[in-house]
């Protein structure tokens, strides 16, 4: 009988550039069990670009940014959807495909942006700015989405804001995303004060140091970074846009100003590109592990539920975004 490392050798080939051989046996057993459980339960795993490579490349069926995951969740035909990402992503999947069982492997997988605003905050904003449309980043709870006119992601925020055909919008909760979009559009944007705890830590000084230490490096920055970081970068876009940029332009040397695992996952697909890796980890994304994905499938936990009176209104805001 072959041992588990030998049986999973083909999977290891996908990630050998970013996972040392000595670590593989610690993953192989869970990976094999998860693949088996997916078949037994007719389940799919949706993994965000910030998940670690052994999840992203070895057990996920669908990978991408939050926009791509939302679209795929809507049409998933499996009985069970496991969201390898954070809680708001699992809620979005449930909103868009309510008949399915949606599991989040760790309930503590939150988000500093989602935590920065409540439904009550939006009701107060509406009183303060009567008649102004509310554009809400998908990195929010279903309660907050339910109070919103339309959702957006970092990949479609400008198009969503401009689709409303109004001179002024409230865009929340990410202050930096709002400021970065405001720089690209004539629509006046009223921002909230939320921040992504991963991206807010990048500074222009980091970029200057990287350029000095790694001459010729191409710098890509996520739009959740502060505007002065985006201004010093060579390109700014969502995780999907950054990944496309690397595939299209094939810069010899690149740095992605975003969560750590993103570089590992893109590097696997582009061995010809040298990745410089400043590392800012998202502690919420890292709550998801092979072990708790396995437990989620074995024990059917944690099932995501949304109160019907919230779900209907929140779904509308997400669906309006998907129609843009
Ligand atoms: S990277 Fe930032 S926006 Fe994404 S889940 Fe983590 S805290 Fe939230």
Short mmCIF file of C-alpha atoms and ligand atoms in Angstrom, two decimals:
data_model
loop_
_atom_site.label_atom_id
_atom_site.label_comp_id
_atom_site.label_asym_id
_atom_site.label_seq_id
_atom_site.Cartn_x
_atom_site.Cartn_y
_atom_site.Cartn_z
CA UNK A 1 0.00 0.00 0.00
CA UNK A 2 1.40 3.42 -0.99
CA UNK A 3 1.87 5.96 1.79
CA UNK A 4 -0.17 9.18 1.77
CA UNK A 5 2.72 11.38 0.57
CA UNK A 6 3.20 9.12 -2.44
CA UNK A 7 -0.54 9.04 -3.18
CA UNK A 8 -0.67 12.85 -3.13
CA UNK A 9 2.59 13.42 -5.03
CA UNK A 10 0.79 14.89 -8.06
CA UNK A 11 -0.82 17.52 -5.82
CA UNK A 12 2.50 18.32 -4.22
CA UNK A 13 3.91 19.05 -7.68
CA UNK A 14 1.52 22.03 -7.90
CA UNK A 15 2.92 23.71 -4.79
CA UNK A 16 6.53 22.53 -4.58
CA UNK A 17 7.78 26.07 -5.30
CA UNK A 18 6.21 27.42 -2.13
CA UNK A 19 5.91 24.46 0.28
CA UNK A 20 9.13 22.72 1.39
CA UNK A 21 9.06 18.89 1.00
CA UNK A 22 9.49 18.44 4.75
CA UNK A 23 6.14 20.20 5.38
CA UNK A 24 4.10 18.21 2.88
CA UNK A 25 3.44 15.14 5.10
CA UNK A 26 1.74 17.46 7.63
CA UNK A 27 -0.80 18.46 4.94
CA UNK A 28 -1.20 15.31 2.86
CA UNK A 29 -3.46 13.36 5.22
CA UNK A 30 -6.00 16.20 5.58
CA UNK A 31 -5.91 16.89 1.85
CA UNK A 32 -6.71 13.31 0.99
CA UNK A 33 -9.51 13.21 3.58
CA UNK A 34 -11.01 16.49 2.30
CA UNK A 35 -11.02 15.30 -1.31
CA UNK A 36 -12.85 12.17 -0.18
CA UNK A 37 -15.36 14.14 1.95
CA UNK A 38 -16.12 16.47 -0.95
CA UNK A 39 -17.14 13.48 -3.04
CA UNK A 40 -19.23 11.93 -0.24
CA UNK A 41 -21.07 15.18 0.54
CA UNK A 42 -21.28 16.60 -2.98
CA UNK A 43 -19.43 19.69 -1.71
CA UNK A 44 -17.37 22.41 -3.33
CA UNK A 45 -14.72 24.54 -1.69
CA UNK A 46 -14.51 28.21 -2.63
CA UNK A 47 -11.17 29.72 -1.61
CA UNK A 48 -10.18 33.37 -1.52
CA UNK A 49 -6.86 34.49 -3.02
CA UNK A 50 -5.51 35.03 0.52
CA UNK A 51 -5.79 31.39 1.51
CA UNK A 52 -2.58 29.43 1.96
CA UNK A 53 -1.29 27.44 -1.06
CA UNK A 54 -2.15 23.98 0.32
CA UNK A 55 -5.81 25.11 0.49
CA UNK A 56 -5.80 27.29 -2.62
CA UNK A 57 -4.05 24.85 -4.97
CA UNK A 58 -4.82 21.44 -3.44
CA UNK A 59 -8.43 21.29 -2.17
CA UNK A 60 -10.25 24.33 -3.61
CA UNK A 61 -12.61 23.90 -6.56
CA UNK A 62 -13.06 27.61 -7.19
CA UNK A 63 -10.58 30.34 -6.34
CA UNK A 64 -10.63 34.10 -6.76
CA UNK A 65 -11.38 37.47 -5.26
CA UNK A 66 -14.64 38.19 -3.46
CA UNK A 67 -16.40 39.18 -6.70
CA UNK A 68 -15.43 35.93 -8.45
CA UNK A 69 -16.41 33.86 -5.41
CA UNK A 70 -19.79 35.60 -5.20
CA UNK A 71 -20.50 34.90 -8.87
CA UNK A 72 -19.48 31.25 -8.58
CA UNK A 73 -21.41 30.78 -5.33
CA UNK A 74 -24.57 31.93 -7.09
CA UNK A 75 -24.39 29.15 -9.69
CA UNK A 76 -22.83 26.38 -7.58
CA UNK A 77 -24.74 23.14 -8.04
CA UNK A 78 -23.19 21.16 -5.20
CA UNK A 79 -25.26 20.48 -2.06
CA UNK A 80 -22.65 22.01 0.24
CA UNK A 81 -20.46 25.10 -0.21
CA UNK A 82 -17.45 25.42 2.09
CA UNK A 83 -16.13 28.98 2.17
CA UNK A 84 -12.38 29.06 2.72
CA UNK A 85 -12.33 32.78 3.38
CA UNK A 86 -13.92 35.04 5.95
CA UNK A 87 -17.43 35.20 7.37
CA UNK A 88 -18.88 37.91 5.13
CA UNK A 89 -17.91 35.84 2.09
CA UNK A 90 -19.81 32.85 3.47
CA UNK A 91 -22.83 35.08 4.12
CA UNK A 92 -22.64 36.39 0.54
CA UNK A 93 -22.61 32.81 -0.76
CA UNK A 94 -25.66 32.00 1.37
CA UNK A 95 -27.47 35.13 0.17
CA UNK A 96 -26.91 34.23 -3.47
CA UNK A 97 -27.64 30.52 -3.19
CA UNK A 98 -29.96 30.17 -0.19
CA UNK A 99 -30.97 26.56 -0.86
CA UNK A 100 -27.42 25.32 -0.30
CA UNK A 101 -25.75 24.44 2.97
CA UNK A 102 -22.95 26.98 3.37
CA UNK A 103 -20.20 26.20 5.88
CA UNK A 104 -17.54 28.47 7.35
CA UNK A 105 -14.82 26.35 9.00
CA UNK A 106 -14.09 28.87 11.78
CA UNK A 107 -16.70 31.34 13.01
CA UNK A 108 -13.97 33.68 14.21
CA UNK A 109 -12.81 34.37 10.62
CA UNK A 110 -13.98 37.99 10.62
CA UNK A 111 -12.71 41.20 9.01
CA UNK A 112 -11.70 44.59 10.42
CA UNK A 113 -13.72 46.31 7.70
CA UNK A 114 -16.87 44.31 8.41
CA UNK A 115 -16.43 45.08 12.12
CA UNK A 116 -16.11 48.83 11.49
CA UNK A 117 -19.78 49.50 10.71
CA UNK A 118 -23.27 48.48 11.81
CA UNK A 119 -26.71 48.68 10.27
CA UNK A 120 -27.53 51.44 12.80
CA UNK A 121 -24.55 53.48 11.52
CA UNK A 122 -26.05 53.41 8.02
CA UNK A 123 -29.46 54.46 9.24
CA UNK A 124 -27.80 57.45 10.93
CA UNK A 125 -25.86 58.29 7.76
CA UNK A 126 -29.09 58.28 5.78
CA UNK A 127 -30.57 60.78 8.23
CA UNK A 128 -27.51 62.97 7.86
CA UNK A 129 -27.39 62.76 4.05
CA UNK A 130 -31.02 62.34 2.97
CA UNK A 131 -31.49 60.94 -0.52
CA UNK A 132 -27.80 60.04 -1.03
CA UNK A 133 -27.30 56.46 -2.29
CA UNK A 134 -25.28 54.06 -0.15
CA UNK A 135 -22.66 51.93 -1.93
CA UNK A 136 -21.40 49.21 0.39
CA UNK A 137 -18.26 47.16 -0.01
CA UNK A 138 -18.98 43.44 0.17
CA UNK A 139 -16.66 43.27 3.19
CA UNK A 140 -19.64 43.87 5.50
CA UNK A 141 -22.25 41.84 7.37
CA UNK A 142 -25.59 40.90 5.82
CA UNK A 143 -27.24 43.35 8.27
CA UNK A 144 -25.22 46.21 6.78
CA UNK A 145 -25.83 45.09 3.20
CA UNK A 146 -29.55 45.03 3.95
CA UNK A 147 -29.44 48.79 4.68
CA UNK A 148 -27.55 49.54 1.44
CA UNK A 149 -28.64 50.45 -2.07
CA UNK A 150 -25.96 48.46 -3.85
CA UNK A 151 -22.78 46.53 -3.04
CA UNK A 152 -19.37 46.74 -4.67
CA UNK A 153 -16.01 44.97 -4.55
CA UNK A 154 -12.56 46.44 -5.07
CA UNK A 155 -12.74 45.09 -8.63
CA UNK A 156 -15.94 46.89 -9.65
CA UNK A 157 -16.24 49.84 -7.20
CA UNK A 158 -15.73 52.58 -9.81
CA UNK A 159 -18.20 51.00 -12.25
CA UNK A 160 -20.78 50.56 -9.47
CA UNK A 161 -20.44 54.16 -8.25
CA UNK A 162 -20.79 55.51 -11.79
CA UNK A 163 -23.66 53.15 -12.65
CA UNK A 164 -25.95 55.06 -10.28
CA UNK A 165 -25.82 58.22 -12.41
CA UNK A 166 -25.82 60.51 -9.37
CA UNK A 167 -23.43 63.33 -8.39
CA UNK A 168 -22.76 62.08 -4.86
CA UNK A 169 -22.71 58.73 -3.03
CA UNK A 170 -21.88 57.41 0.41
CA UNK A 171 -19.27 54.67 0.00
CA UNK A 172 -18.47 52.51 2.99
CA UNK A 173 -16.88 51.19 5.10
CA UNK A 174 -13.34 51.35 3.65
CA UNK A 175 -12.03 54.90 3.85
CA UNK A 176 -9.01 54.19 1.66
CA UNK A 177 -10.94 52.35 -1.03
CA UNK A 178 -13.38 55.28 -1.10
CA UNK A 179 -10.53 57.79 -1.43
CA UNK A 180 -8.83 55.74 -4.15
CA UNK A 181 -12.05 55.51 -6.13
CA UNK A 182 -12.75 59.22 -5.58
CA UNK A 183 -9.46 59.94 -7.35
CA UNK A 184 -10.73 58.14 -10.47
CA UNK A 185 -14.25 59.53 -10.82
CA UNK A 186 -16.18 62.79 -10.92
CA UNK A 187 -18.76 61.41 -8.49
CA UNK A 188 -18.35 62.99 -5.06
CA UNK A 189 -17.76 60.32 -2.45
CA UNK A 190 -18.61 60.51 1.25
CA UNK A 191 -16.43 57.98 3.05
CA UNK A 192 -16.66 56.05 6.32
CA UNK A 193 -13.71 55.47 8.62
CA UNK A 194 -13.17 51.70 8.28
CA UNK A 195 -9.76 50.28 7.42
CA UNK A 196 -8.40 46.91 6.41
CA UNK A 197 -5.90 46.04 9.13
CA UNK A 198 -3.66 44.32 6.58
CA UNK A 199 -3.47 47.01 3.89
CA UNK A 200 -3.44 50.08 6.13
CA UNK A 201 0.02 49.05 7.35
CA UNK A 202 1.75 49.58 3.98
CA UNK A 203 3.48 52.96 3.62
CA UNK A 204 5.11 54.92 0.78
CA UNK A 205 8.41 54.49 2.64
CA UNK A 206 7.99 50.70 2.26
CA UNK A 207 7.73 51.14 -1.51
CA UNK A 208 10.77 53.40 -1.70
CA UNK A 209 12.78 50.90 0.33
CA UNK A 210 11.64 48.03 -1.88
CA UNK A 211 12.66 49.93 -5.00
CA UNK A 212 16.07 50.65 -3.48
CA UNK A 213 16.62 47.05 -2.34
CA UNK A 214 15.23 45.44 -5.51
CA UNK A 215 16.02 47.66 -8.51
CA UNK A 216 13.51 47.39 -11.35
CA UNK A 217 10.79 45.86 -9.17
CA UNK A 218 7.21 46.44 -10.35
CA UNK A 219 4.95 47.44 -7.46
CA UNK A 220 1.28 46.44 -7.46
CA UNK A 221 -0.95 47.78 -4.67
CA UNK A 222 -4.42 46.77 -3.57
CA UNK A 223 -6.90 49.70 -3.43
CA UNK A 224 -7.47 49.06 0.30
CA UNK A 225 -3.96 50.53 0.77
CA UNK A 226 -3.66 54.22 1.73
CA UNK A 227 -3.92 56.57 -1.30
CA UNK A 228 -0.29 57.68 -0.92
CA UNK A 229 0.78 54.03 -1.30
CA UNK A 230 -1.40 53.59 -4.38
CA UNK A 231 0.10 56.82 -5.80
CA UNK A 232 3.62 55.39 -5.56
CA UNK A 233 2.70 51.99 -7.02
CA UNK A 234 2.99 51.09 -10.71
CA UNK A 235 -0.48 49.57 -10.76
CA UNK A 236 -3.43 49.29 -8.39
CA UNK A 237 -6.24 46.76 -8.60
CA UNK A 238 -8.16 44.01 -6.88
CA UNK A 239 -6.43 40.71 -6.19
CA UNK A 240 -7.85 39.37 -9.46
CA UNK A 241 -6.57 42.42 -11.35
CA UNK A 242 -3.12 42.04 -9.78
CA UNK A 243 -3.01 38.38 -10.73
CA UNK A 244 -4.07 39.23 -14.32
CA UNK A 245 -1.43 41.96 -14.49
CA UNK A 246 1.33 39.50 -13.57
CA UNK A 247 0.06 36.99 -16.14
CA UNK A 248 -0.23 39.60 -18.89
CA UNK A 249 2.84 41.79 -18.30
CA UNK A 250 5.13 39.13 -16.83
CA UNK A 251 7.31 41.67 -14.99
CA UNK A 252 10.70 40.07 -14.22
CA UNK A 253 10.42 41.14 -10.59
CA UNK A 254 7.24 42.08 -8.76
CA UNK A 255 5.94 42.92 -5.32
CA UNK A 256 2.25 42.66 -4.37
CA UNK A 257 1.29 45.11 -1.62
CA UNK A 258 -1.40 42.88 -0.19
CA UNK A 259 -1.86 39.82 2.00
CA UNK A 260 1.09 37.38 2.13
CA UNK A 261 -0.47 34.25 0.67
CA UNK A 262 -1.50 36.05 -2.50
CA UNK A 263 2.13 36.19 -3.63
CA UNK A 264 2.61 32.46 -2.97
CA UNK A 265 -0.52 31.59 -4.92
CA UNK A 266 0.35 33.74 -7.93
CA UNK A 267 4.02 32.65 -7.82
CA UNK A 268 2.96 29.02 -8.25
CA UNK A 269 1.48 29.92 -11.63
CA UNK A 270 4.33 32.16 -12.83
CA UNK A 271 7.67 30.48 -12.14
CA UNK A 272 9.41 32.93 -14.50
CA UNK A 273 8.54 35.93 -12.29
CA UNK A 274 10.57 36.76 -9.16
CA UNK A 275 8.30 37.70 -6.26
CA UNK A 276 9.55 40.00 -3.50
CA UNK A 277 7.44 39.33 -0.43
CA UNK A 278 6.81 41.91 2.25
CA UNK A 279 4.51 39.96 4.52
CA UNK A 280 1.34 41.36 6.09
CA UNK A 281 -0.82 38.47 7.24
CA UNK A 282 -4.59 38.62 7.61
CA UNK A 283 -5.22 36.86 10.93
CA UNK A 284 -8.85 36.28 9.97
CA UNK A 285 -8.07 34.53 6.68
CA UNK A 286 -5.49 32.44 8.51
CA UNK A 287 -8.16 31.06 10.84
CA UNK A 288 -9.06 28.72 7.99
CA UNK A 289 -6.90 25.60 7.88
CA UNK A 290 -6.98 22.19 6.25
CA UNK A 291 -7.84 20.71 9.65
CA UNK A 292 -10.93 22.86 10.18
CA UNK A 293 -12.09 22.46 6.56
CA UNK A 294 -11.94 18.72 7.17
CA UNK A 295 -13.88 19.07 10.44
CA UNK A 296 -16.43 21.34 8.76
CA UNK A 297 -17.19 18.64 6.21
CA UNK A 298 -17.11 15.79 8.71
CA UNK A 299 -19.31 17.51 11.30
CA UNK A 300 -21.33 19.86 9.07
CA UNK A 301 -20.16 22.99 10.85
CA UNK A 302 -20.49 25.95 11.02
CA UNK A 303 -23.71 26.33 9.07
CA UNK A 304 -24.30 29.93 7.92
CA UNK A 305 -27.81 31.25 8.46
CA UNK A 306 -29.29 34.68 7.76
CA UNK A 307 -32.64 35.90 9.08
CA UNK A 308 -35.13 36.01 6.16
CA UNK A 309 -36.08 39.66 6.74
CA UNK A 310 -32.40 40.62 6.43
CA UNK A 311 -31.56 38.19 3.63
CA UNK A 312 -34.10 39.52 1.14
CA UNK A 313 -32.86 43.13 1.32
CA UNK A 314 -29.17 42.18 1.49
CA UNK A 315 -29.55 39.90 -1.54
CA UNK A 316 -31.04 42.75 -3.54
CA UNK A 317 -27.98 44.94 -2.86
CA UNK A 318 -25.62 42.16 -3.97
CA UNK A 319 -27.69 41.28 -7.03
CA UNK A 320 -27.78 44.93 -8.11
CA UNK A 321 -23.98 44.89 -8.01
CA UNK A 322 -23.77 41.68 -10.06
CA UNK A 323 -26.03 43.25 -12.68
CA UNK A 324 -23.61 46.17 -13.23
S1 LIG B 1 -7.37 41.24 4.38
FE1 LIG B 1 -8.38 43.02 5.30
S2 LIG B 1 -10.30 43.21 4.15
FE2 LIG B 1 -9.50 41.14 3.79
S3 LIG B 1 -10.48 39.87 5.38
FE3 LIG B 1 -8.48 40.53 6.19
S4 LIG B 1 -8.98 42.36 7.36
FE4 LIG B 1 -10.72 42.01 6.02
#
